[in-house]
Amino acid sequence: MYVRTYTSGEKQFIQFCLMNKLISSDRDILPASEVTLIYFSSYLARKVKHSTIKLYLAVVHNFQILCGYGDPLLGRLLLKKVLRGILRYQGHTCVLRQPVLQRFLLAIRLILLAWLGEWDFSMIWAAFTLAFFCFLCCSEFTYRGVSKLHPQFDLSADGMLFHPTLASPRQMSIILKSFKTNVFQEGHWLAIVHSPSPLCAVSAMCSYFLAACPWGPLFSVQSGRYLTRFEVV
């Protein structure tokens, strides 16, 4: 006898049908009728969002196909209207993210100067300017834990080079070992040129290296903890 372990979504659908006696004349919940799916969607709308309801319906779809029945969502025009109505009732929950502009960074710099000591300020400012000019997302310049370093993925101090010297750099190079668009996880070197701007990433990184002399992870606070996503956001 083949015993199948039902997923959480399948179990919830089965329990809903049995609780509300939504069964056919042969006492089976499958194939699910359009009315059953509408009732199930309306029930879910009380506690989960529209996007999650669609995931539950996808589970029901997969469940019915595996049991040898047809597509339960095909041609269900009334169900689509109900789902559209649920979406309008709940509203969109899209989070609007503000772009990172130079004036925002300069405003943040003043706050960081007042809050942090020389080491920690130079470190976080070097991280922010590097992320700004290299278009890095938060996970690409922070670490997974305060003491967890993955050399094959994380930024490290030995992956930073200053040209011609650290004392008077005209540009710097950094190797990005892992990033979101790097499918094959191959490291790439990026070069950043020095500029007179107060947002110059080369000047910020140079000041950080002179103040902290980092080794191991590229970014860590004076206490030794690595820079994590939690501390940034």
Short mmCIF file of N, CA and C in Angstrom, two decimals, residues 55-203:
data_model
loop_
_atom_site.label_atom_id
_atom_site.label_comp_id
_atom_site.label_asym_id
_atom_site.label_seq_id
_atom_site.Cartn_x
_atom_site.Cartn_y
_atom_site.Cartn_z
N LEU A 55 -0.84 30.35 -3.66
CA LEU A 55 0.05 29.22 -3.39
C LEU A 55 -0.74 28.01 -2.92
N TYR A 56 -1.74 28.25 -2.06
CA TYR A 56 -2.59 27.14 -1.60
C TYR A 56 -3.35 26.51 -2.77
N LEU A 57 -3.85 27.34 -3.68
CA LEU A 57 -4.56 26.80 -4.84
C LEU A 57 -3.62 26.01 -5.75
N ALA A 58 -2.37 26.44 -5.82
CA ALA A 58 -1.39 25.69 -6.60
C ALA A 58 -1.15 24.31 -5.97
N VAL A 59 -1.18 24.25 -4.64
CA VAL A 59 -1.05 22.97 -3.94
C VAL A 59 -2.23 22.06 -4.27
N VAL A 60 -3.44 22.63 -4.25
CA VAL A 60 -4.63 21.85 -4.59
C VAL A 60 -4.54 21.35 -6.03
N HIS A 61 -4.08 22.21 -6.90
CA HIS A 61 -3.90 21.84 -8.32
C HIS A 61 -2.96 20.64 -8.43
N ASN A 62 -1.82 20.72 -7.77
CA ASN A 62 -0.85 19.63 -7.82
C ASN A 62 -1.42 18.35 -7.19
N PHE A 63 -2.12 18.50 -6.09
CA PHE A 63 -2.73 17.38 -5.38
C PHE A 63 -3.71 16.63 -6.29
N GLN A 64 -4.56 17.38 -7.00
CA GLN A 64 -5.58 16.76 -7.84
C GLN A 64 -4.95 16.10 -9.07
N ILE A 65 -3.94 16.72 -9.64
CA ILE A 65 -3.27 16.14 -10.80
C ILE A 65 -2.60 14.82 -10.43
N LEU A 66 -1.94 14.81 -9.26
CA LEU A 66 -1.26 13.59 -8.81
C LEU A 66 -2.24 12.47 -8.53
N CYS A 67 -3.47 12.83 -8.19
CA CYS A 67 -4.50 11.81 -7.92
C CYS A 67 -5.21 11.34 -9.18
N GLY A 68 -4.77 11.84 -10.33
CA GLY A 68 -5.30 11.35 -11.60
C GLY A 68 -6.48 12.12 -12.16
N TYR A 69 -6.78 13.29 -11.59
CA TYR A 69 -7.90 14.10 -12.09
C TYR A 69 -7.35 15.24 -12.96
N GLY A 70 -8.28 15.97 -13.56
CA GLY A 70 -7.90 17.07 -14.43
C GLY A 70 -7.51 18.32 -13.64
N ASP A 71 -7.17 19.36 -14.38
CA ASP A 71 -6.76 20.63 -13.79
C ASP A 71 -7.96 21.29 -13.10
N PRO A 72 -7.92 21.49 -11.78
CA PRO A 72 -9.08 22.07 -11.09
C PRO A 72 -9.23 23.58 -11.30
N LEU A 73 -8.19 24.22 -11.84
CA LEU A 73 -8.22 25.68 -12.02
C LEU A 73 -8.54 26.09 -13.45
N LEU A 74 -8.55 25.14 -14.35
CA LEU A 74 -8.77 25.46 -15.76
C LEU A 74 -10.20 25.91 -16.01
N GLY A 75 -10.35 27.09 -16.60
CA GLY A 75 -11.66 27.62 -16.97
C GLY A 75 -12.51 28.08 -15.81
N ARG A 76 -11.94 28.29 -14.66
CA ARG A 76 -12.70 28.73 -13.49
C ARG A 76 -12.81 30.26 -13.48
N LEU A 77 -13.69 30.80 -14.30
CA LEU A 77 -13.80 32.25 -14.44
C LEU A 77 -14.33 32.91 -13.16
N LEU A 78 -15.31 32.27 -12.51
CA LEU A 78 -15.86 32.83 -11.29
C LEU A 78 -14.81 32.85 -10.18
N LEU A 79 -14.01 31.81 -10.10
CA LEU A 79 -12.93 31.75 -9.11
C LEU A 79 -11.94 32.89 -9.35
N LYS A 80 -11.61 33.15 -10.60
CA LYS A 80 -10.68 34.24 -10.90
C LYS A 80 -11.24 35.59 -10.46
N LYS A 81 -12.55 35.78 -10.64
CA LYS A 81 -13.17 37.02 -10.21
C LYS A 81 -13.15 37.16 -8.70
N VAL A 82 -13.38 36.04 -8.01
CA VAL A 82 -13.33 36.07 -6.54
C VAL A 82 -11.91 36.41 -6.06
N LEU A 83 -10.91 35.83 -6.68
CA LEU A 83 -9.53 36.11 -6.31
C LEU A 83 -9.18 37.58 -6.57
N ARG A 84 -9.70 38.10 -7.68
CA ARG A 84 -9.46 39.51 -7.99
C ARG A 84 -10.13 40.41 -6.94
N GLY A 85 -11.32 39.99 -6.51
CA GLY A 85 -12.01 40.75 -5.48
C GLY A 85 -11.28 40.70 -4.14
N ILE A 86 -10.70 39.55 -3.80
CA ILE A 86 -9.92 39.44 -2.57
C ILE A 86 -8.71 40.36 -2.62
N LEU A 87 -8.07 40.40 -3.78
CA LEU A 87 -6.89 41.27 -3.93
C LEU A 87 -7.27 42.74 -3.75
N ARG A 88 -8.39 43.14 -4.32
CA ARG A 88 -8.82 44.53 -4.19
C ARG A 88 -9.22 44.84 -2.75
N TYR A 89 -9.84 43.89 -2.09
CA TYR A 89 -10.28 44.10 -0.70
C TYR A 89 -9.07 44.22 0.23
N GLN A 90 -8.09 43.34 0.04
CA GLN A 90 -6.92 43.37 0.91
C GLN A 90 -5.97 44.51 0.57
N GLY A 91 -5.96 44.91 -0.70
CA GLY A 91 -5.05 45.97 -1.12
C GLY A 91 -3.66 45.43 -1.39
N HIS A 92 -2.90 46.21 -2.13
CA HIS A 92 -1.53 45.83 -2.44
C HIS A 92 -0.63 46.19 -1.27
N THR A 93 0.30 45.32 -0.98
CA THR A 93 1.23 45.55 0.13
C THR A 93 2.65 45.78 -0.37
N CYS A 94 2.76 46.38 -1.54
CA CYS A 94 4.09 46.63 -2.12
C CYS A 94 4.81 47.70 -1.29
N VAL A 95 6.01 47.40 -0.88
CA VAL A 95 6.81 48.33 -0.09
C VAL A 95 7.62 49.22 -1.04
N LEU A 96 7.41 50.53 -0.93
CA LEU A 96 8.14 51.47 -1.76
C LEU A 96 9.49 51.75 -1.14
N ARG A 97 10.54 51.49 -1.87
CA ARG A 97 11.89 51.71 -1.37
C ARG A 97 12.46 52.99 -1.97
N GLN A 98 13.00 53.81 -1.12
CA GLN A 98 13.60 55.05 -1.56
C GLN A 98 14.95 54.77 -2.21
N PRO A 99 15.28 55.48 -3.30
CA PRO A 99 16.61 55.31 -3.90
C PRO A 99 17.69 55.87 -2.99
N VAL A 100 18.86 55.28 -3.04
CA VAL A 100 19.99 55.77 -2.25
C VAL A 100 20.68 56.88 -3.04
N LEU A 101 20.49 58.10 -2.63
CA LEU A 101 21.05 59.26 -3.31
C LEU A 101 22.24 59.81 -2.53
N GLN A 102 23.05 60.60 -3.20
CA GLN A 102 24.25 61.14 -2.56
C GLN A 102 23.91 62.00 -1.36
N ARG A 103 22.84 62.78 -1.45
CA ARG A 103 22.49 63.65 -0.32
C ARG A 103 22.07 62.84 0.91
N PHE A 104 21.48 61.67 0.68
CA PHE A 104 21.12 60.81 1.81
C PHE A 104 22.37 60.27 2.50
N LEU A 105 23.36 59.86 1.70
CA LEU A 105 24.60 59.34 2.27
C LEU A 105 25.33 60.42 3.07
N LEU A 106 25.35 61.64 2.54
CA LEU A 106 26.02 62.73 3.25
C LEU A 106 25.31 63.05 4.57
N ALA A 107 23.98 62.96 4.57
CA ALA A 107 23.22 63.18 5.80
C ALA A 107 23.50 62.07 6.81
N ILE A 108 23.58 60.83 6.33
CA ILE A 108 23.90 59.71 7.21
C ILE A 108 25.30 59.86 7.78
N ARG A 109 26.22 60.38 6.98
CA ARG A 109 27.61 60.54 7.42
C ARG A 109 27.70 61.42 8.67
N LEU A 110 26.94 62.49 8.70
CA LEU A 110 26.96 63.39 9.85
C LEU A 110 26.46 62.69 11.11
N ILE A 111 25.44 61.86 10.96
CA ILE A 111 24.90 61.12 12.11
C ILE A 111 25.91 60.10 12.60
N LEU A 112 26.55 59.39 11.67
CA LEU A 112 27.53 58.38 12.05
C LEU A 112 28.73 59.01 12.76
N LEU A 113 29.14 60.18 12.31
CA LEU A 113 30.26 60.87 12.94
C LEU A 113 29.97 61.18 14.41
N ALA A 114 28.71 61.53 14.70
CA ALA A 114 28.33 61.88 16.07
C ALA A 114 28.17 60.63 16.95
N TRP A 115 27.84 59.51 16.34
CA TRP A 115 27.54 58.30 17.10
C TRP A 115 28.76 57.42 17.36
N LEU A 116 29.65 57.31 16.36
CA LEU A 116 30.68 56.27 16.38
C LEU A 116 32.07 56.83 16.63
N GLY A 117 32.95 55.95 17.10
CA GLY A 117 34.35 56.30 17.25
C GLY A 117 35.06 56.26 15.91
N GLU A 118 36.35 56.58 15.92
CA GLU A 118 37.10 56.70 14.66
C GLU A 118 37.13 55.38 13.91
N TRP A 119 37.41 54.28 14.61
CA TRP A 119 37.52 52.97 13.96
C TRP A 119 36.18 52.59 13.32
N ASP A 120 35.12 52.57 14.15
CA ASP A 120 33.82 52.11 13.66
C ASP A 120 33.26 53.02 12.58
N PHE A 121 33.48 54.34 12.71
CA PHE A 121 32.99 55.25 11.67
C PHE A 121 33.72 55.00 10.36
N SER A 122 35.04 54.90 10.41
CA SER A 122 35.80 54.70 9.16
C SER A 122 35.41 53.38 8.51
N MET A 123 35.11 52.36 9.32
CA MET A 123 34.72 51.07 8.77
C MET A 123 33.37 51.15 8.08
N ILE A 124 32.36 51.68 8.78
CA ILE A 124 31.01 51.69 8.21
C ILE A 124 30.92 52.65 7.03
N TRP A 125 31.68 53.74 7.07
CA TRP A 125 31.66 54.68 5.95
C TRP A 125 32.34 54.08 4.72
N ALA A 126 33.41 53.33 4.94
CA ALA A 126 34.07 52.64 3.83
C ALA A 126 33.13 51.60 3.22
N ALA A 127 32.38 50.90 4.07
CA ALA A 127 31.43 49.89 3.58
C ALA A 127 30.32 50.54 2.77
N PHE A 128 29.78 51.65 3.27
CA PHE A 128 28.67 52.31 2.58
C PHE A 128 29.09 52.88 1.24
N THR A 129 30.25 53.54 1.19
CA THR A 129 30.70 54.13 -0.08
C THR A 129 31.07 53.05 -1.09
N LEU A 130 31.66 51.96 -0.60
CA LEU A 130 31.97 50.85 -1.51
C LEU A 130 30.69 50.26 -2.09
N ALA A 131 29.69 50.04 -1.24
CA ALA A 131 28.41 49.49 -1.71
C ALA A 131 27.74 50.45 -2.69
N PHE A 132 27.86 51.75 -2.45
CA PHE A 132 27.22 52.74 -3.31
C PHE A 132 27.81 52.73 -4.71
N PHE A 133 29.14 52.75 -4.81
CA PHE A 133 29.78 52.85 -6.12
C PHE A 133 29.91 51.50 -6.83
N CYS A 134 29.80 50.40 -6.09
CA CYS A 134 29.87 49.08 -6.72
C CYS A 134 28.48 48.45 -6.89
N PHE A 135 27.44 49.21 -6.52
CA PHE A 135 26.05 48.72 -6.65
C PHE A 135 25.86 47.39 -5.92
N LEU A 136 26.33 47.32 -4.69
CA LEU A 136 26.21 46.10 -3.90
C LEU A 136 24.93 46.13 -3.07
N CYS A 137 24.25 45.01 -2.98
CA CYS A 137 23.14 44.89 -2.04
C CYS A 137 23.71 44.55 -0.67
N CYS A 138 22.88 44.62 0.34
CA CYS A 138 23.36 44.48 1.73
C CYS A 138 24.08 43.16 1.96
N SER A 139 23.56 42.07 1.42
CA SER A 139 24.14 40.75 1.68
C SER A 139 25.49 40.56 1.00
N GLU A 140 25.86 41.46 0.09
CA GLU A 140 27.10 41.30 -0.65
C GLU A 140 28.29 41.96 0.02
N PHE A 141 28.06 42.79 1.03
CA PHE A 141 29.20 43.37 1.75
C PHE A 141 29.12 43.15 3.26
N THR A 142 28.10 42.40 3.71
CA THR A 142 28.00 42.06 5.13
C THR A 142 28.25 40.57 5.30
N TYR A 143 28.22 40.12 6.55
CA TYR A 143 28.57 38.74 6.88
C TYR A 143 27.38 38.06 7.55
N ARG A 144 27.36 36.74 7.48
CA ARG A 144 26.22 35.97 7.97
C ARG A 144 26.14 35.94 9.49
N GLY A 145 27.25 36.17 10.16
CA GLY A 145 27.27 36.18 11.62
C GLY A 145 28.39 37.07 12.12
N VAL A 146 28.36 37.39 13.40
CA VAL A 146 29.35 38.31 13.96
C VAL A 146 30.74 37.68 14.03
N SER A 147 30.82 36.37 13.87
CA SER A 147 32.13 35.71 13.91
C SER A 147 32.25 34.62 12.85
N LYS A 148 31.36 34.65 11.86
CA LYS A 148 31.37 33.63 10.81
C LYS A 148 31.91 34.21 9.52
N LEU A 149 33.02 33.67 9.06
CA LEU A 149 33.63 34.12 7.81
C LEU A 149 33.69 32.95 6.83
N HIS A 150 33.16 33.17 5.64
CA HIS A 150 33.24 32.18 4.56
C HIS A 150 34.18 32.74 3.50
N PRO A 151 35.45 32.34 3.54
CA PRO A 151 36.46 32.94 2.65
C PRO A 151 36.13 32.83 1.17
N GLN A 152 35.39 31.79 0.79
CA GLN A 152 35.09 31.61 -0.63
C GLN A 152 33.98 32.54 -1.12
N PHE A 153 33.25 33.17 -0.18
CA PHE A 153 32.14 34.05 -0.56
C PHE A 153 32.29 35.48 -0.05
N ASP A 154 32.78 35.64 1.17
CA ASP A 154 32.76 36.95 1.84
C ASP A 154 33.93 37.84 1.43
N LEU A 155 33.72 39.14 1.56
CA LEU A 155 34.79 40.10 1.31
C LEU A 155 35.86 39.96 2.38
N SER A 156 37.12 40.02 1.96
CA SER A 156 38.23 39.91 2.90
C SER A 156 39.22 41.02 2.66
N ALA A 157 40.02 41.32 3.69
CA ALA A 157 40.97 42.43 3.61
C ALA A 157 42.05 42.17 2.57
N ASP A 158 42.44 40.90 2.38
CA ASP A 158 43.48 40.61 1.39
C ASP A 158 42.98 40.69 -0.04
N GLY A 159 41.68 40.92 -0.21
CA GLY A 159 41.13 41.11 -1.55
C GLY A 159 41.04 42.57 -1.94
N MET A 160 41.71 43.44 -1.20
CA MET A 160 41.69 44.88 -1.48
C MET A 160 43.11 45.34 -1.82
N LEU A 161 43.27 46.00 -2.95
CA LEU A 161 44.57 46.50 -3.38
C LEU A 161 44.49 47.99 -3.67
N PHE A 162 45.53 48.74 -3.25
CA PHE A 162 45.61 50.18 -3.49
C PHE A 162 46.74 50.46 -4.47
N HIS A 163 46.47 51.35 -5.42
CA HIS A 163 47.46 51.66 -6.46
C HIS A 163 47.72 53.17 -6.51
N PRO A 164 48.97 53.64 -6.49
CA PRO A 164 50.18 52.80 -6.38
C PRO A 164 50.51 52.39 -4.95
N THR A 165 50.08 53.19 -3.95
CA THR A 165 50.36 52.85 -2.55
C THR A 165 49.14 53.18 -1.70
N LEU A 166 49.12 52.64 -0.48
CA LEU A 166 48.04 52.94 0.46
C LEU A 166 48.10 54.39 0.91
N ALA A 167 49.31 54.94 1.02
CA ALA A 167 49.47 56.31 1.51
C ALA A 167 48.91 57.34 0.53
N SER A 168 49.04 57.09 -0.75
CA SER A 168 48.55 58.04 -1.76
C SER A 168 47.95 57.28 -2.94
N PRO A 169 46.78 56.67 -2.73
CA PRO A 169 46.18 55.85 -3.80
C PRO A 169 45.49 56.71 -4.86
N ARG A 170 45.67 56.31 -6.10
CA ARG A 170 44.92 56.93 -7.20
C ARG A 170 43.71 56.09 -7.57
N GLN A 171 43.76 54.82 -7.22
CA GLN A 171 42.63 53.94 -7.42
C GLN A 171 42.80 52.72 -6.53
N MET A 172 41.72 51.96 -6.38
CA MET A 172 41.80 50.72 -5.62
C MET A 172 41.06 49.63 -6.39
N SER A 173 41.44 48.41 -6.10
CA SER A 173 40.80 47.25 -6.73
C SER A 173 40.31 46.31 -5.64
N ILE A 174 39.14 45.74 -5.86
CA ILE A 174 38.57 44.79 -4.89
C ILE A 174 38.01 43.60 -5.65
N ILE A 175 38.19 42.43 -5.08
CA ILE A 175 37.63 41.23 -5.70
C ILE A 175 36.32 40.89 -5.03
N LEU A 176 35.26 40.80 -5.85
CA LEU A 176 33.95 40.36 -5.38
C LEU A 176 33.87 38.86 -5.63
N LYS A 177 33.86 38.10 -4.56
CA LYS A 177 33.89 36.64 -4.68
C LYS A 177 32.54 36.05 -5.01
N SER A 178 31.48 36.71 -4.54
CA SER A 178 30.14 36.18 -4.75
C SER A 178 29.15 37.33 -4.78
N PHE A 179 28.25 37.33 -5.77
CA PHE A 179 27.20 38.34 -5.84
C PHE A 179 26.01 37.76 -6.58
N LYS A 180 24.87 38.44 -6.50
CA LYS A 180 23.60 37.87 -6.94
C LYS A 180 23.58 37.48 -8.41
N THR A 181 24.22 38.28 -9.27
CA THR A 181 24.18 37.99 -10.70
C THR A 181 25.32 37.09 -11.15
N ASN A 182 26.13 36.62 -10.22
CA ASN A 182 27.26 35.76 -10.53
C ASN A 182 26.81 34.30 -10.41
N VAL A 183 26.28 33.75 -11.50
CA VAL A 183 25.69 32.42 -11.48
C VAL A 183 26.72 31.35 -11.12
N PHE A 184 27.93 31.47 -11.66
CA PHE A 184 28.94 30.44 -11.49
C PHE A 184 29.88 30.72 -10.32
N GLN A 185 29.56 31.76 -9.51
CA GLN A 185 30.36 32.08 -8.32
C GLN A 185 31.83 32.24 -8.65
N GLU A 186 32.12 32.96 -9.73
CA GLU A 186 33.49 33.26 -10.09
C GLU A 186 33.81 34.68 -9.65
N GLY A 187 34.95 34.85 -8.98
CA GLY A 187 35.33 36.17 -8.49
C GLY A 187 35.63 37.15 -9.62
N HIS A 188 35.33 38.41 -9.38
CA HIS A 188 35.61 39.46 -10.37
C HIS A 188 36.26 40.64 -9.67
N TRP A 189 37.28 41.21 -10.30
CA TRP A 189 37.95 42.38 -9.77
C TRP A 189 37.27 43.64 -10.28
N LEU A 190 37.04 44.58 -9.39
CA LEU A 190 36.48 45.87 -9.74
C LEU A 190 37.47 46.96 -9.37
N ALA A 191 37.62 47.95 -10.23
CA ALA A 191 38.53 49.07 -9.98
C ALA A 191 37.72 50.34 -9.74
N ILE A 192 38.08 51.08 -8.71
CA ILE A 192 37.42 52.34 -8.37
C ILE A 192 38.47 53.43 -8.33
N VAL A 193 38.23 54.52 -9.04
CA VAL A 193 39.21 55.61 -9.16
C VAL A 193 38.97 56.65 -8.08
N HIS A 194 40.06 57.23 -7.59
CA HIS A 194 39.97 58.28 -6.58
C HIS A 194 39.32 59.53 -7.17
N SER A 195 38.54 60.23 -6.35
CA SER A 195 37.89 61.47 -6.79
C SER A 195 37.91 62.47 -5.65
N PRO A 196 37.73 63.75 -5.94
CA PRO A 196 37.71 64.77 -4.87
C PRO A 196 36.38 64.83 -4.11
N SER A 197 35.42 64.02 -4.49
CA SER A 197 34.11 64.05 -3.85
C SER A 197 34.19 63.60 -2.39
N PRO A 198 33.36 64.16 -1.51
CA PRO A 198 33.32 63.69 -0.12
C PRO A 198 32.81 62.26 0.00
N LEU A 199 32.24 61.74 -1.09
CA LEU A 199 31.77 60.36 -1.12
C LEU A 199 32.78 59.40 -1.73
N CYS A 200 34.01 59.87 -1.92
CA CYS A 200 35.02 59.05 -2.60
C CYS A 200 35.24 57.74 -1.83
N ALA A 201 34.99 56.63 -2.50
CA ALA A 201 35.15 55.33 -1.86
C ALA A 201 36.62 55.00 -1.61
N VAL A 202 37.51 55.49 -2.47
CA VAL A 202 38.94 55.23 -2.30
C VAL A 202 39.46 55.91 -1.04
N SER A 203 39.09 57.18 -0.85
CA SER A 203 39.52 57.91 0.35
C SER A 203 38.95 57.26 1.61
#
